Structures are given as structure tokens and as C-alpha cells.
N, CA and C atoms as an extended XYZ file, in Angstrom:
591
Properties=species:S:1:pos:R:3:atomname:S:1:resname:S:1:resid:I:1 pbc="F F F"
N       115.184      102.922       97.721 N   MET     1
C       114.148      102.418       96.868 CA  MET     1
C       113.177      103.207       96.712 C   MET     1
N       112.674      104.024       97.756 N   ASN     2
C       111.584      104.914       97.692 CA  ASN     2
C       111.821      105.875       96.603 C   ASN     2
N       112.906      106.227       96.313 N   ARG     3
C       113.069      107.215       95.413 CA  ARG     3
C       112.963      106.792       93.909 C   ARG     3
N       112.894      105.336       93.650 N   GLN     4
C       112.611      104.679       92.542 CA  GLN     4
C       111.277      104.840       92.339 C   GLN     4
N       110.541      104.566       93.518 N   MET     5
C       109.093      103.998       93.723 CA  MET     5
C       107.950      105.086       93.753 C   MET     5
N       108.309      106.072       94.607 N   VAL     6
C       107.409      107.080       94.923 CA  VAL     6
C       108.035      108.478       94.376 C   VAL     6
N       107.114      109.118       93.360 N   ASN     7
C       107.774      110.240       92.829 CA  ASN     7
C       106.521      111.308       92.615 C   ASN     7
N       106.872      112.496       92.954 N   PRO     8
C       108.164      112.924       93.884 CA  PRO     8
C       108.298      112.489       95.289 C   PRO     8
N       109.429      112.359       95.824 N   LEU     9
C       109.346      112.131       97.256 CA  LEU     9
C       109.647      113.651       97.668 C   LEU     9
N       108.959      113.956       98.919 N   PRO    10
C       109.120      115.153       99.544 CA  PRO    10
C       110.527      115.558      100.390 C   PRO    10
N       111.394      114.549      100.212 N   PHE    11
C       112.718      114.709      100.767 CA  PHE    11
C       113.819      114.053       99.939 C   PHE    11
N       114.925      114.272      100.057 N   ASP    12
C       116.139      113.632       99.284 CA  ASP    12
C       116.816      112.749      100.540 C   ASP    12
N       116.822      111.212      100.523 N   PRO    13
C       117.201      110.414      101.296 CA  PRO    13
C       118.835      110.520      101.473 C   PRO    13
N       119.359      110.984      100.434 N   ALA    14
C       121.019      111.236      100.341 CA  ALA    14
C       121.409      112.199      101.118 C   ALA    14
N       120.486      113.164      101.309 N   THR    15
C       121.123      114.649      101.714 CA  THR    15
C       120.531      115.191      103.016 C   THR    15
N       119.153      114.810      103.009 N   ASP    16
C       118.316      115.568      104.275 CA  ASP    16
C       118.591      114.603      105.574 C   ASP    16
N       119.437      113.596      105.688 N   PHE    17
C       119.281      112.922      106.740 CA  PHE    17
C       121.228      112.638      106.950 C   PHE    17
N       121.338      112.356      108.263 N   THR    18
C       122.748      111.816      108.852 CA  THR    18
C       122.572      110.318      109.131 C   THR    18
N       123.156      109.372      108.592 N   PRO    19
C       122.972      108.172      109.068 CA  PRO    19
C       123.809      107.968      110.270 C   PRO    19
N       123.173      107.004      111.272 N   ILE    20
C       123.793      106.849      112.534 CA  ILE    20
C       124.271      105.430      112.802 C   ILE    20
N       123.240      104.559      112.325 N   GLY    21
C       123.593      103.312      112.699 CA  GLY    21
C       122.547      102.221      112.114 C   GLY    21
N       123.083      101.147      111.664 N   LEU    22
C       122.076       99.914      111.553 CA  LEU    22
C       121.488       99.314      112.535 C   LEU    22
N       120.149       99.261      112.680 N   MET    23
C       119.690       98.626      113.865 CA  MET    23
C       119.251       97.240      113.895 C   MET    23
N       118.684       96.946      112.613 N   ALA    24
C       118.391       95.319      112.451 CA  ALA    24
C       118.336       95.182      110.956 C   ALA    24
N       118.429       93.731      110.688 N   ARG    25
C       118.207       93.153      109.281 CA  ARG    25
C       117.168       92.107      109.180 C   ARG    25
N       116.479       91.863      108.309 N   TYR    26
C       115.549       90.879      108.127 CA  TYR    26
C       115.140       90.427      106.778 C   TYR    26
N       115.012       89.222      106.511 N   PRO    27
C       114.638       88.992      105.276 CA  PRO    27
C       113.197       88.986      104.931 C   PRO    27
N       112.781       88.989      103.892 N   LEU    28
C       111.109       89.023      103.609 CA  LEU    28
C       110.919       87.013      103.429 C   LEU    28
N       109.813       86.842      103.497 N   VAL    29
C       109.544       85.486      103.659 CA  VAL    29
C       108.253       85.317      102.330 C   VAL    29
N       108.372       84.167      101.857 N   LEU    30
C       107.292       83.873      100.868 CA  LEU    30
C       106.312       83.012      101.528 C   LEU    30
N       104.890       83.383      101.536 N   MET    31
C       104.051       82.507      102.331 CA  MET    31
C       103.071       81.993      101.266 C   MET    31
N       102.399       80.585      101.701 N   LEU    32
C       101.387       80.318      100.868 CA  LEU    32
C       100.254       79.701      101.800 C   LEU    32
N        99.172       79.721      101.318 N   ASN    33
C        98.023       79.172      101.868 CA  ASN    33
C        98.036       77.568      101.984 C   ASN    33
N        97.913       76.774      103.051 N   VAL    34
C        98.082       75.533      103.022 CA  VAL    34
C        97.228       74.614      102.077 C   VAL    34
N        96.383       75.279      101.682 N   ASP    35
C        95.474       74.476      100.673 CA  ASP    35
C        95.657       74.570       99.261 C   ASP    35
N        97.060       75.472       98.899 N   ALA    36
C        97.347       75.649       97.760 CA  ALA    36
C        97.968       74.476       97.159 C   ALA    36
N        97.655       74.110       95.653 N   PRO    37
C        98.175       73.022       94.993 CA  PRO    37
C        99.604       72.547       94.728 C   PRO    37
N       100.249       73.270       95.712 N   PHE    38
C       101.852       72.960       95.778 CA  PHE    38
C       102.227       73.279       97.192 C   PHE    38
N       103.535       72.482       97.592 N   LYS    39
C       103.808       72.692       99.121 CA  LYS    39
C       105.179       73.280       99.259 C   LYS    39
N       105.907       73.631       98.250 N   ASP    40
C       107.146       73.947       98.366 CA  ASP    40
C       107.510       75.121       97.187 C   ASP    40
N       108.726       75.802       96.972 N   LEU    41
C       109.017       76.571       96.150 CA  LEU    41
C       109.051       75.869       94.693 C   LEU    41
N       110.026       74.949       94.763 N   PRO    42
C       109.952       74.126       93.480 CA  PRO    42
C       108.575       73.819       92.745 C   PRO    42
N       107.720       73.331       93.612 N   GLY    43
C       106.359       72.905       93.152 CA  GLY    43
C       105.450       73.946       92.722 C   GLY    43
N       105.825       75.314       93.487 N   MET    44
C       105.078       76.506       93.002 CA  MET    44
C       105.626       76.876       91.533 C   MET    44
N       106.814       76.985       91.601 N   ILE    45
C       107.179       77.275       90.265 CA  ILE    45
C       106.606       76.583       89.074 C   ILE    45
N       106.571       75.441       89.181 N   ALA    46
C       106.248       74.318       88.363 CA  ALA    46
C       104.744       74.568       88.004 C   ALA    46
N       103.891       74.951       88.974 N   TYR    47
C       102.728       75.038       88.857 CA  TYR    47
C       102.463       76.375       88.089 C   TYR    47
N       103.245       77.370       88.294 N   ALA    48
C       102.917       78.730       87.649 CA  ALA    48
C       103.466       78.734       86.355 C   ALA    48
N       104.353       77.788       85.951 N   ARG    49
C       104.536       77.807       84.543 CA  ARG    49
C       103.625       76.980       83.938 C   ARG    49
N       103.057       75.918       84.576 N   ALA    50
C       102.168       75.218       83.830 CA  ALA    50
C       100.501       76.191       83.654 C   ALA    50
N       100.492       77.089       84.619 N   HIS    51
C        99.166       77.812       84.651 CA  HIS    51
C        99.537       79.416       84.731 C   HIS    51
N       100.403       79.847       83.530 N   PRO    52
C       100.746       81.285       83.408 CA  PRO    52
C        99.625       82.228       83.698 C   PRO    52
N        99.743       83.359       84.373 N   GLY    53
C        98.899       84.208       84.719 CA  GLY    53
C        97.729       83.938       85.898 C   GLY    53
N        97.774       82.710       86.333 N   GLU    54
C        96.689       82.360       87.204 CA  GLU    54
C        97.074       82.721       88.749 C   GLU    54
N        98.411       82.783       89.046 N   LEU    55
C        98.693       82.997       90.436 CA  LEU    55
C        98.867       84.327       90.608 C   LEU    55
N        98.407       84.822       91.929 N   ALA    56
C        98.383       86.305       92.266 CA  ALA    56
C        99.529       86.155       93.534 C   ALA    56
N       100.342       87.114       93.880 N   GLN    57
C       101.179       87.341       95.047 CA  GLN    57
C       100.920       88.504       95.539 C   GLN    57
N       100.480       88.638       96.788 N   ALA    58
C       100.211       89.901       97.861 CA  ALA    58
C       101.226       90.588       98.258 C   ALA    58
N       101.528       91.938       98.017 N   THR    59
C       102.491       92.593       98.880 CA  THR    59
C       101.991       93.573       99.461 C   THR    59
N       102.818       94.425      100.327 N   SER    60
C       102.237       95.498      101.200 CA  SER    60
C       103.280       96.740      101.232 C   SER    60
N       104.232       96.809      100.784 N   ASP    61
C       105.027       97.965      100.677 CA  ASP    61
C       106.116       97.711       99.519 C   ASP    61
N       107.057       98.799       99.530 N   ALA    62
C       107.922       98.690       98.580 CA  ALA    62
C       108.976       97.734       98.489 C   ALA    62
N       109.351       97.098       99.891 N   GLN    63
C       110.310       96.085       99.830 CA  GLN    63
C       109.586       94.774       99.077 C   GLN    63
N       108.373       94.394       99.668 N   SER    64
C       107.832       93.297       99.115 CA  SER    64
C       107.352       93.545       97.642 C   SER    64
N       107.189       94.634       97.141 N   SER    65
C       106.728       94.620       95.799 CA  SER    65
C       108.020       94.499       94.836 C   SER    65
N       109.130       95.067       95.357 N   TYR    66
C       110.479       94.842       94.642 CA  TYR    66
C       110.555       93.515       94.566 C   TYR    66
N       110.697       92.755       95.796 N   THR    67
C       111.145       91.000       95.761 CA  THR    67
C       110.172       90.439       94.954 C   THR    67
N       108.940       90.726       95.020 N   ALA    68
C       107.762       89.926       94.597 CA  ALA    68
C       108.143       89.979       92.846 C   ALA    68
N       108.218       91.230       92.302 N   ASN    69
C       108.394       91.479       90.920 CA  ASN    69
C       109.836       90.928       90.406 C   ASN    69
N       110.736       91.141       91.236 N   ARG    70
C       112.188       90.494       90.850 CA  ARG    70
C       112.227       88.838       90.855 C   ARG    70
N       111.469       88.374       91.718 N   PHE    71
C       111.428       86.817       91.942 CA  PHE    71
C       110.770       86.281       90.808 C   PHE    71
N       109.312       87.048       90.343 N   ALA    72
C       108.793       86.761       89.245 CA  ALA    72
C       109.539       86.955       87.781 C   ALA    72
N       110.270       87.933       87.813 N   GLN    73
C       110.968       87.895       86.697 CA  GLN    73
C       112.359       87.134       86.469 C   GLN    73
N       113.057       86.630       87.829 N   ALA    74
C       114.142       86.001       87.909 CA  ALA    74
C       113.573       84.551       87.602 C   ALA    74
N       112.498       84.041       87.812 N   ALA    75
C       112.188       82.730       87.648 CA  ALA    75
C       111.339       82.879       86.428 C   ALA    75
N       111.125       83.617       85.587 N   GLY    76
C       110.316       83.529       84.409 CA  GLY    76
C       109.155       83.205       84.485 C   GLY    76
N       108.403       83.812       85.549 N   LEU    77
C       106.859       83.694       86.036 CA  LEU    77
C       106.017       84.628       85.611 C   LEU    77
N       104.843       84.171       84.973 N   GLN    78
C       103.675       85.284       84.956 CA  GLN    78
C       102.851       85.194       86.347 C   GLN    78
N       103.222       86.119       87.094 N   LEU    79
C       102.476       86.334       88.546 CA  LEU    79
C       101.876       87.736       88.479 C   LEU    79
N       100.679       87.749       89.335 N   THR    80
C       100.188       89.275       89.058 CA  THR    80
C       100.311       89.575       90.532 C   THR    80
N       100.935       90.875       90.561 N   GLU    81
C       101.172       91.118       91.851 CA  GLU    81
C        99.728       92.066       92.277 C   GLU    81
N        99.463       91.953       93.629 N   VAL    82
C        98.292       92.391       94.252 CA  VAL    82
C        98.564       93.286       95.494 C   VAL    82
N        98.878       94.645       95.269 N   PRO    83
C        99.283       95.525       96.517 CA  PRO    83
C        98.221       95.713       97.335 C   PRO    83
N        98.583       95.643       98.615 N   TYR    84
C        97.683       95.856       99.919 CA  TYR    84
C        98.168       97.229      100.659 C   TYR    84
N        97.402       97.568      101.203 N   ARG    85
C        97.594       98.658      102.281 CA  ARG    85
C        98.151       97.999      103.686 C   ARG    85
N        99.233       97.560      103.565 N   GLY    86
C        99.746       96.826      104.789 CA  GLY    86
C        99.427       95.373      104.912 C   GLY    86
N       100.444       94.651      105.764 N   SER    87
C       100.143       93.009      105.759 CA  SER    87
C        98.725       92.638      106.529 C   SER    87
N        98.408       93.516      107.158 N   GLY    88
C        97.175       93.151      107.927 CA  GLY    88
C        95.873       92.923      106.992 C   GLY    88
N        96.085       93.851      105.879 N   ALA    89
C        94.852       93.738      104.903 CA  ALA    89
C        94.801       92.445      103.964 C   ALA    89
N        96.061       91.878      103.819 N   TYR    90
C        96.104       90.604      103.045 CA  TYR    90
C        95.846       89.436      103.923 C   TYR    90
N        96.189       89.213      105.025 N   LEU    91
C        96.206       87.993      105.712 CA  LEU    91
C        94.695       87.452      105.830 C   LEU    91
N        93.886       88.040      105.886 N   GLY    92
C        92.486       87.510      106.029 CA  GLY    92
C        92.098       86.763      104.576 C   GLY    92
N        92.503       87.510      103.548 N   ASP    93
C        92.405       86.765      102.251 CA  ASP    93
C        93.439       85.493      101.949 C   ASP    93
N        94.760       85.664      102.913 N   LEU    94
C        95.493       84.447      102.490 CA  LEU    94
C        95.088       83.314      103.333 C   LEU    94
N        94.658       83.745      104.532 N   THR    95
C        94.183       82.475      105.316 CA  THR    95
C        93.133       81.795      104.935 C   THR    95
N        92.166       82.777      104.438 N   GLY    96
C        90.766       82.325      103.962 CA  GLY    96
C        90.899       81.522      102.324 C   GLY    96
N        91.977       81.563      101.750 N   GLY    97
C        92.163       80.774      100.529 CA  GLY    97
C        91.842       81.734       99.505 C   GLY    97
N        91.538       83.022       99.365 N   HIS    98
C        91.519       83.852       98.303 CA  HIS    98
C        92.687       84.408       97.647 C   HIS    98
N        93.820       84.233       98.475 N   LEU    99
C        95.055       84.240       97.846 CA  LEU    99
C        95.740       83.029       98.051 C   LEU    99
N        96.971       82.754       97.134 N   LYS   100
C        97.711       81.525       97.397 CA  LYS   100
C        99.036       81.904       97.959 C   LYS   100
N        99.544       83.318       97.438 N   LEU   101
C       101.023       83.477       97.981 CA  LEU   101
C       100.733       85.137       98.289 C   LEU   101
N       101.737       85.297       99.353 N   ALA   102
C       102.015       86.700       99.825 CA  ALA   102
C       103.562       86.732      100.241 C   ALA   102
N       103.890       88.057      100.137 N   TRP   103
C       105.414       88.112      100.608 CA  TRP   103
C       105.291       89.105      101.851 C   TRP   103
N       106.028       88.885      102.847 N   GLY   104
C       106.101       89.677      104.007 CA  GLY   104
C       107.194       89.310      104.999 C   GLY   104
N       107.129       90.056      106.223 N   SER   105
C       108.161       89.745      107.248 CA  SER   105
C       108.062       88.622      107.928 C   SER   105
N       109.093       88.095      108.500 N   PRO   106
C       109.038       86.902      109.402 CA  PRO   106
C       107.976       87.098      110.660 C   PRO   106
N       108.057       88.488      111.022 N   ALA   107
C       107.211       88.744      112.359 CA  ALA   107
C       105.702       88.540      111.934 C   ALA   107
N       105.240       89.003      110.631 N   THR   108
C       103.938       88.903      110.158 CA  THR   108
C       103.589       87.383      110.091 C   THR   108
N       104.710       86.576      109.293 N   ALA   109
C       104.481       84.954      109.322 CA  ALA   109
C       104.409       84.411      110.424 C   ALA   109
N       105.330       84.496      111.315 N   MET   110
C       105.359       83.623      112.675 CA  MET   110
C       103.986       83.840      113.446 C   MET   110
N       103.365       84.898      113.433 N   GLY   111
C       102.101       84.920      114.167 CA  GLY   111
C       100.906       84.025      113.429 C   GLY   111
N       101.118       83.686      112.367 N   LEU   112
C       100.023       82.745      111.560 CA  LEU   112
C       100.258       81.200      111.602 C   LEU   112
N       101.908       80.812      111.824 N   LEU   113
C       102.279       79.442      111.700 CA  LEU   113
C       101.446       78.530      112.820 C   LEU   113
N       101.159       78.960      113.961 N   PRO   114
C       100.693       78.229      114.965 CA  PRO   114
C        99.093       77.688      114.540 C   PRO   114
N        98.519       78.571      113.769 N   GLY   115
C        97.205       78.280      113.479 CA  GLY   115
C        96.992       77.229      112.260 C   GLY   115
N        98.140       76.846      111.602 N   GLY   116
C        98.367       75.938      110.667 CA  GLY   116
C        97.629       76.406      109.215 C   GLY   116
N        97.304       77.708      108.810 N   LYS   117
C        96.766       78.411      107.664 CA  LYS   117
C        97.730       78.606      106.608 C   LYS   117
N        98.927       78.854      107.048 N   ILE   118
C        99.986       79.035      106.030 CA  ILE   118
C       101.131       78.181      106.272 C   ILE   118
N       102.038       78.428      105.175 N   ARG   119
C       103.280       77.598      105.303 CA  ARG   119
C       104.298       78.675      104.563 C   ARG   119
N       105.589       78.829      105.182 N   ILE   120
C       106.542       79.542      104.659 CA  ILE   120
C       107.476       78.581      103.940 C   ILE   120
N       107.636       78.953      102.489 N   ILE   121
C       108.306       78.184      101.614 CA  ILE   121
C       109.654       78.825      101.095 C   ILE   121
N       110.198       79.952      101.557 N   ALA   122
C       111.344       80.671      101.277 CA  ALA   122
C       111.618       81.949      101.859 C   ALA   122
N       112.695       81.975      102.061 N   VAL   123
C       113.272       83.500      102.644 CA  VAL   123
C       114.080       84.094      101.576 C   VAL   123
N       114.170       85.472      101.506 N   SER   124
C       114.897       86.193      100.295 CA  SER   124
C       116.260       86.601      100.826 C   SER   124
N       116.550       86.241      101.899 N   SER   125
C       118.001       86.554      102.232 CA  SER   125
C       119.152       85.581      101.676 C   SER   125
N       120.348       86.006      101.739 N   PRO   126
C       121.419       85.299      101.351 CA  PRO   126
C       121.658       84.027      101.930 C   PRO   126
N       121.306       83.856      103.362 N   GLN   127
C       121.445       82.746      104.343 CA  GLN   127
C       120.033       82.422      104.602 C   GLN   127
N       119.882       81.348      105.211 N   ARG   128
C       118.838       81.130      106.121 CA  ARG   128
C       118.644       81.801      107.150 C   ARG   128
N       117.506       81.972      107.897 N   SER   129
C       117.182       82.832      108.829 CA  SER   129
C       117.214       81.978      110.132 C   SER   129
N       117.942       82.615      111.166 N   ALA   130
C       117.910       81.810      112.366 CA  ALA   130
C       116.634       81.745      113.159 C   ALA   130
N       115.629       82.504      112.672 N   THR   131
C       114.453       82.278      113.270 CA  THR   131
C       113.667       81.258      112.560 C   THR   131
N       113.863       80.914      111.294 N   LEU   132
C       113.366       79.730      110.363 CA  LEU   132
C       114.346       79.103      109.682 C   LEU   132
N       115.121       78.332      110.522 N   PRO   133
C       116.370       77.519      110.132 CA  PRO   133
C       115.900       76.482      108.948 C   PRO   133
N       114.658       76.087      109.028 N   GLU   134
C       114.171       74.852      108.164 CA  GLU   134
C       113.813       75.237      106.708 C   GLU   134
N       113.577       76.915      106.561 N   VAL   135
C       112.929       77.319      105.428 CA  VAL   135
C       114.228       77.884      104.503 C   VAL   135
N       114.369       77.140      103.142 N   PRO   136
C       115.304       77.452      102.503 CA  PRO   136
C       115.308       78.837      101.830 C   PRO   136
N       116.442       79.338      101.253 N   THR   137
C       116.575       80.502      100.571 CA  THR   137
C       115.923       80.332       99.458 C   THR   137
N       115.884       81.528       98.638 N   LEU   138
C       115.605       81.297       97.202 CA  LEU   138
C       116.541       80.717       96.305 C   LEU   138
N       118.049       81.024       96.697 N   ARG   139
C       119.039       80.726       95.960 CA  ARG   139
C       118.816       79.023       96.163 C   ARG   139
N       118.740       78.549       97.373 N   GLU   140
C       118.759       76.898       97.511 CA  GLU   140
C       117.387       76.207       96.863 C   GLU   140
N       116.421       77.262       96.662 N   ALA   141
C       115.214       76.650       96.122 CA  ALA   141
C       115.324       76.890       94.591 C   ALA   141
N       116.204       77.428       94.040 N   GLY   142
C       116.238       77.441       92.456 CA  GLY   142
C       116.481       78.751       91.865 C   GLY   142
N       116.213       79.787       92.654 N   VAL   143
C       116.201       81.364       92.061 CA  VAL   143
C       117.401       82.016       92.651 C   VAL   143
N       118.841       81.802       92.275 N   PRO   144
C       120.007       82.330       92.735 CA  PRO   144
C       119.794       84.108       92.435 C   PRO   144
N       119.055       84.399       91.447 N   GLU   145
C       119.474       85.929       91.012 CA  GLU   145
C       118.561       86.941       92.279 C   GLU   145
N       117.830       86.150       93.213 N   VAL   146
C       117.092       87.126       94.102 CA  VAL   146
C       117.656       87.060       95.508 C   VAL   146
N       118.326       88.108       96.015 N   GLU   147
C       118.634       87.944       97.366 CA  GLU   147
C       118.182       89.362       97.903 C   GLU   147
N       117.359       89.460       99.047 N   PHE   148
C       117.109       90.867       99.920 CA  PHE   148
C       116.999       90.805      101.002 C   PHE   148
N       117.399       91.650      101.596 N   ASP   149
C       117.150       92.045      103.141 CA  ASP   149
C       116.634       93.347      103.463 C   ASP   149
N       115.733       93.365      104.111 N   GLY   150
C       114.968       94.434      104.679 CA  GLY   150
C       115.891       94.981      105.896 C   GLY   150
N       115.825       96.315      106.185 N   TRP   151
C       116.628       96.846      107.505 CA  TRP   151
C       115.820       98.104      107.930 C   TRP   151
N       116.298       98.130      109.326 N   PHE   152
C       115.905       99.339      110.030 CA  PHE   152
C       117.428      100.220      110.359 C   PHE   152
N       117.403      101.431      110.041 N   GLY   153
C       118.335      102.161      110.430 CA  GLY   153
C       118.118      103.422      111.199 C   GLY   153
N       119.007      104.168      112.193 N   LEU   154
C       118.623      104.984      113.069 CA  LEU   154
C       119.325      106.377      111.992 C   LEU   154
N       118.479      107.454      111.984 N   PHE   155
C       119.170      108.494      110.996 CA  PHE   155
C       118.601      109.750      112.034 C   PHE   155
N       119.581      110.829      111.775 N   GLY   156
C       119.282      112.220      112.411 CA  GLY   156
C       119.100      113.106      111.315 C   GLY   156
N       118.587      114.436      111.767 N   PRO   157
C       118.724      115.646      110.719 CA  PRO   157
C       119.901      115.762      109.703 C   PRO   157
N       120.069      116.398      108.977 N   ALA   158
C       121.019      116.649      107.874 CA  ALA   158
C       122.051      117.541      108.793 C   ALA   158
N       123.385      117.320      108.446 N   LYS   159
C       124.416      117.857      109.203 CA  LYS   159
C       124.609      117.999      110.628 C   LYS   159
N       124.281      116.733      110.986 N   MET   160
C       124.425      116.329      112.479 CA  MET   160
C       125.700      116.297      112.785 C   MET   160
N       126.168      117.015      113.901 N   PRO   161
C       127.654      116.893      114.401 CA  PRO   161
C       127.989      115.693      114.786 C   PRO   161
N       129.306      115.102      114.378 N   GLU   162
C       129.703      113.960      114.601 CA  GLU   162
C       129.750      113.477      115.760 C   GLU   162
N       129.911      114.328      116.947 N   SER   163
C       130.041      114.202      118.186 CA  SER   163
C       128.452      113.842      118.745 C   SER   163
N       127.638      114.188      118.152 N   ILE   164
C       126.168      113.826      118.558 CA  ILE   164
C       126.061      112.380      117.902 C   ILE   164
N       126.309      111.929      116.848 N   THR   165
C       126.033      110.625      116.228 CA  THR   165
C       126.961      109.824      116.566 C   THR   165
N       127.918      110.023      117.392 N   GLN   166
C       128.694      109.099      118.216 CA  GLN   166
C       128.124      108.822      119.617 C   GLN   166
N       127.565      109.681      120.100 N   GLN   167
C       126.659      109.415      121.487 CA  GLN   167
C       125.749      108.695      120.952 C   GLN   167
N       124.936      108.766      119.798 N   ALA   168
C       123.717      108.064      119.678 CA  ALA   168
C       123.912      106.748      119.020 C   ALA   168
N       125.166      106.372      118.393 N   SER   169
C       125.481      105.057      117.748 CA  SER   169
C       125.082      103.777      118.537 C   SER   169
N       124.837      102.748      117.795 N   ILE   170
C       124.591      101.623      118.187 CA  ILE   170
C       125.532      100.955      119.354 C   ILE   170
N       126.957      101.189      119.143 N   PRO   171
C       128.123      100.618      119.693 CA  PRO   171
C       127.763      101.303      121.409 C   PRO   171
N       127.491      102.504      121.472 N   HIS   172
C       127.451      103.103      122.881 CA  HIS   172
C       126.203      102.887      123.627 C   HIS   172
N       124.867      102.282      122.851 N   SER   173
C       123.882      101.969      123.678 CA  SER   173
C       123.518      100.585      123.727 C   SER   173
N       123.623       99.782      122.615 N   VAL   174
C       123.140       98.418      122.588 CA  VAL   174
C       124.077       97.128      122.353 C   VAL   174
N       125.271       97.667      121.910 N   LYS   175
C       126.265       96.489      121.141 CA  LYS   175
C       126.641       95.479      122.395 C   LYS   175
N       126.941       96.119      123.264 N   SER   176
C       127.299       94.868      124.580 CA  SER   176
C       126.276       94.734      125.402 C   SER   176
N       124.712       95.329      125.257 N   ALA   177
C       123.900       95.035      126.003 CA  ALA   177
C       122.983       93.744      126.030 C   ALA   177
N       122.554       93.293      126.817 N   PRO   178
C       121.694       91.901      126.581 CA  PRO   178
C       120.584       92.313      125.612 C   PRO   178
N       119.874       91.577      125.089 N   ARG   179
C       118.696       91.744      124.139 CA  ARG   179
C       117.703       92.353      124.827 C   ARG   179
N       117.362       91.958      126.201 N   ARG   180
C       116.237       92.505      127.196 CA  ARG   180
C       116.395       94.002      127.335 C   ARG   180
N       117.827       94.354      127.150 N   ARG   181
C       117.953       96.046      127.477 CA  ARG   181
C       117.823       96.937      126.170 C   ARG   181
N       117.527       96.356      124.995 N   CYS   182
C       117.442       97.136      123.870 CA  CYS   182
C       116.740       98.267      123.895 C   CYS   182
N       115.338       98.213      124.441 N   ARG   183
C       114.665       99.389      124.797 CA  ARG   183
C       115.122      100.505      125.484 C   ARG   183
N       116.189      100.249      126.267 N   HIS   184
C       116.904      101.267      127.050 CA  HIS   184
C       117.643      102.086      126.036 C   HIS   184
N       118.305      101.452      124.973 N   GLY   185
C       118.920      102.157      124.014 CA  GLY   185
C       118.139      102.955      123.245 C   GLY   185
N       116.974      102.331      122.791 N   PHE   186
C       116.198      103.429      122.217 CA  PHE   186
C       115.658      104.776      122.835 C   PHE   186
N       115.739      104.571      124.110 N   GLY   187
C       115.391      105.756      124.978 CA  GLY   187
C       116.612      106.677      125.082 C   GLY   187
N       117.807      106.145      125.127 N   ALA   188
C       118.961      106.816      124.939 CA  ALA   188
C       119.054      107.480      123.625 C   ALA   188
N       118.900      107.057      122.708 N   TRP   189
C       118.884      107.694      121.361 CA  TRP   189
C       117.778      108.866      121.185 C   TRP   189
N       116.523      108.576      121.764 N   ARG   190
C       115.476      109.517      121.512 CA  ARG   190
C       116.088      110.728      122.490 C   ARG   190
N       116.714      110.592      123.696 N   SER   191
C       117.147      111.604      124.295 CA  SER   191
C       118.155      112.590      123.865 C   SER   191
N       119.167      111.947      123.099 N   ILE   192
C       120.126      112.547      122.654 CA  ILE   192
C       119.722      113.388      121.319 C   ILE   192
N       118.843      112.871      120.419 N   LEU   193
C       118.183      113.360      119.362 CA  LEU   193
C       117.278      114.869      119.678 C   LEU   193
N       116.559      114.594      120.938 N   ARG   194
C       115.906      115.711      121.231 CA  ARG   194
C       116.780      116.904      121.531 C   ARG   194
N       118.028      116.426      122.072 N   ARG   195
C       118.773      117.692      122.425 CA  ARG   195
C       119.043      118.363      121.289 C   ARG   195
N       119.652      117.732      120.180 N   TRP   196
C       119.807      117.964      118.876 CA  TRP   196
C       118.815      118.890      118.259 C   TRP   196
N       117.755      118.263      118.098 N   THR   197
C       116.493      118.882      117.381 CA  THR   197
C       115.820      119.818      118.074 C   THR   197
């Protein structure tokens, strides 16, 4: 995605790294200020169609920008993207009512839920999130064309020997370990990568 959105990139993601393993996947969530004149995604879509160009949606990185614009396109809405430098920058505007909509990670949204300042109205993943089982997917809410998962992966330098990547791979460090031991896996990866680099 960065290759399409950042030009020129100082590296080639296809050739300058060796993929080792997928560490985590997560959806993006669509958040709204609780005082917005709609309470769910169908209501938001209806409002946006009745008031074209009025609503703005905050983004903070390439993933949220892509998802926000793909959502607006698929739903046939005129929404203005407001790019921020990180989610922390837009949270004050969202909770203060200066913004009605924002895209972000579940971790960002979950920290605001207890305060009652925001509502999460959709997740971008193909299935509902285990963390937010009550929140519908975009498909369920009437926008089936948009499905997106963010992810974290572990990569090493280009042309890394297979013997090293196998030592650093997730199955050796974390796959069978309890969740509480995951940080030990990261330590193992760092140690192995230091020996190679």
C-alpha cells in the first residue's frame, strides 16, 4: 500500500526484506461522536446522502485513508477526508464534537468507550471482531464491497538465510505459548535478528 501512496519510497518492499511471519491481524473501526445526528451505519449513510459534502471523516495513516475513501466510494457518499498525524491528534476533535466520524484501530477506540464520548458503528474485517462482537461489519451494515484487515508482520533483511528465518518464525516462539508469554517470543526474535544483522 505504501508503494501506491508514498512516492518515492526509500526502499522496495518486495525485494529489500525477507518475510518471516504474520504476527497479528486487526480490523479498522468506524467511530462517531455520541452527539452525532445518527446512531448506526445505516443512519449515517442516510444522513450523508441527505447532506452531501457535510460530513468529514478523520484518518491517521495509509490504512485508514484507504479504508475511508474506499468506503465513501462504495457507499456512494460525498465525505471529506481529514488526514491527521496520528490517532492521538484527532481524538480530541472527535470527543469534543468537532468531528463526527473517524477511522482507527480497535485499541484506539476501546480506550474511549468507557467515557461514553464515542460509539463504534462498524468494523472493516470480513467477520465481526472477537473484541467487539456486538459491532456489525461493513458488509452486514450494507456496504459489502469494503473489507480490510490491518496486520503486523515480522521481516528480516533481504536474502536472509532460511535457517535463520525458521528460528525466528512464529511457530518456534509463540504458536504454542500462552498469550502472557508472547513478549518472550519478541525477545527471541530480536536476539536471532541481532546475530544475523
